[in-house]
């Protein structure tokens, strides 16, 4: 999806459940834009059967340079008790090029996670 200005930039994610060896389906994700103490929720989505969101979380004119935070609701997904080891996983990152594709994957297990800038 491109904006009227031709901006091809987009933000995508996917989540893999490394404990089961499968994509993490139906995991809730929220996206926030940050500016100092100010935060604005821009999107909320759930992963599909492939562990991906059906649409980019940001694209086109909404894709702006700045600081963002993805919040992965791992505790809900993992069916955690009242005091899960991992509950909400925040990943804060910067977008420096609004025309680029930023892909932020999450590799998840009940007791650990990792992320990287994907392609």
C-alpha positions as a Python dict, from the first residue, in 0.01 Angstrom:
ca = {
    (1, 'X'): (0, 0, 0),
    (2, 'X'): (144, 337, -98),
    (3, 'X'): (31, 685, -5),
    (4, 'X'): (-60, 953, -257),
    (5, 'X'): (292, 1089, -217),
    (6, 'X'): (442, 755, -325),
    (7, 'X'): (590, 679, 20),
    (8, 'X'): (654, 300, 18),
    (9, 'X'): (759, 292, 383),
    (10, 'X'): (593, 41, 611),
    (11, 'X'): (625, -128, 949),
    (12, 'X'): (556, -499, 981),
    (13, 'X'): (612, -768, 1242),
    (14, 'X'): (572, -1138, 1298),
    (15, 'X'): (595, -1361, 1602),
    (16, 'X'): (733, -1713, 1620),
    (17, 'X'): (671, -1935, 1921),
    (18, 'X'): (1009, -2105, 1960),
    (19, 'X'): (879, -2342, 2231),
    (20, 'X'): (622, -2496, 1994),
    (21, 'X'): (819, -2438, 1674),
    (22, 'X'): (515, -2265, 1518),
    (23, 'X'): (394, -1916, 1437),
    (24, 'X'): (225, -1741, 1731),
    (25, 'X'): (-136, -1707, 1615),
    (26, 'X'): (-382, -1464, 1778),
    (27, 'X'): (-122, -1272, 1978),
    (28, 'X'): (-230, -914, 2055),
    (29, 'X'): (8, -635, 1951),
    (30, 'X'): (-17, -260, 2012),
    (31, 'X'): (186, 12, 1843),
    (32, 'X'): (266, 344, 2012),
    (33, 'X'): (447, 655, 1892),
    (34, 'X'): (656, 818, 2167),
    (35, 'X'): (777, 1172, 2218),
    (36, 'X'): (936, 1219, 2561),
    (37, 'X'): (670, 1129, 2817),
    (38, 'X'): (392, 1156, 2559),
    (39, 'X'): (265, 837, 2396),
    (40, 'X'): (-6, 782, 2138),
    (41, 'X'): (-153, 444, 2050),
    (42, 'X'): (-156, 416, 1672),
    (43, 'X'): (-265, 60, 1610),
    (44, 'X'): (-378, -263, 1768),
    (45, 'X'): (-379, -596, 1587),
    (46, 'X'): (-371, -972, 1637),
    (47, 'X'): (-144, -1208, 1454),
    (48, 'X'): (-294, -1442, 1198),
    (49, 'X'): (-225, -1815, 1162),
    (50, 'X'): (117, -1738, 1015),
    (51, 'X'): (212, -1520, 1317),
    (52, 'X'): (188, -1203, 1108),
    (53, 'X'): (-51, -909, 1100),
    (54, 'X'): (-281, -899, 798),
    (55, 'X'): (-186, -536, 725),
    (56, 'X'): (125, -327, 795),
    (57, 'X'): (107, -156, 1134),
    (58, 'X'): (220, 168, 969),
    (59, 'X'): (241, 262, 603),
    (60, 'X'): (221, 550, 362),
    (61, 'X'): (174, 894, 510),
    (62, 'X'): (135, 752, 862),
    (63, 'X'): (497, 629, 844),
    (64, 'X'): (693, 909, 1013),
    (65, 'X'): (1043, 929, 1155),
    (66, 'X'): (1050, 901, 1532),
    (67, 'X'): (1048, 666, 1829),
    (68, 'X'): (797, 383, 1847),
    (69, 'X'): (710, 97, 2079),
    (70, 'X'): (554, -235, 1993),
    (71, 'X'): (387, -406, 2290),
    (72, 'X'): (345, -781, 2249),
    (73, 'X'): (91, -931, 2492),
    (74, 'X'): (280, -1255, 2551),
    (75, 'X'): (114, -1344, 2884),
    (76, 'X'): (-230, -1360, 2721),
    (77, 'X'): (-95, -1567, 2434),
    (78, 'X'): (94, -1809, 2656),
    (79, 'X'): (-210, -1858, 2882),
    (80, 'X'): (-9, -1736, 3177),
    (81, 'X'): (-113, -1745, 3540),
    (82, 'X'): (-168, -1436, 3755),
    (83, 'X'): (210, -1371, 3769),
    (84, 'X'): (361, -1474, 3436),
    (85, 'X'): (736, -1450, 3387),
    (86, 'X'): (673, -1267, 3057),
    (87, 'X'): (358, -1059, 3032),
    (88, 'X'): (378, -756, 2803),
    (89, 'X'): (699, -733, 2600),
    (90, 'X'): (781, -375, 2493),
    (91, 'X'): (1021, -325, 2204),
    (92, 'X'): (1122, 38, 2157),
    (93, 'X'): (1287, 133, 1828),
    (94, 'X'): (1347, 428, 1601),
    (95, 'X'): (1239, 495, 1246),
    (96, 'X'): (1495, 713, 1071),
    (97, 'X'): (1378, 666, 710),
    (98, 'X'): (1005, 696, 649),
    (99, 'X'): (1049, 545, 301),
    (100, 'X'): (1205, 220, 428),
    (101, 'X'): (1054, -112, 528),
    (102, 'X'): (1101, -175, 900),
    (103, 'X'): (1030, -532, 1006),
    (104, 'X'): (1046, -615, 1379),
    (105, 'X'): (1014, -990, 1443),
    (106, 'X'): (974, -1145, 1787),
    (107, 'X'): (1099, -1493, 1876),
    (108, 'X'): (904, -1593, 2186),
    (109, 'X'): (910, -1868, 2450),
    (110, 'X'): (757, -1872, 2800),
    (111, 'X'): (1088, -1768, 2960),
    (112, 'X'): (1268, -1559, 2701),
    (113, 'X'): (1250, -1368, 2376),
    (114, 'X'): (1469, -1205, 2115),
    (115, 'X'): (1418, -959, 1835),
    (116, 'X'): (1612, -805, 1548),
    (117, 'X'): (1556, -579, 1250),
    (118, 'X'): (1434, -808, 978),
    (119, 'X'): (1382, -751, 610),
}
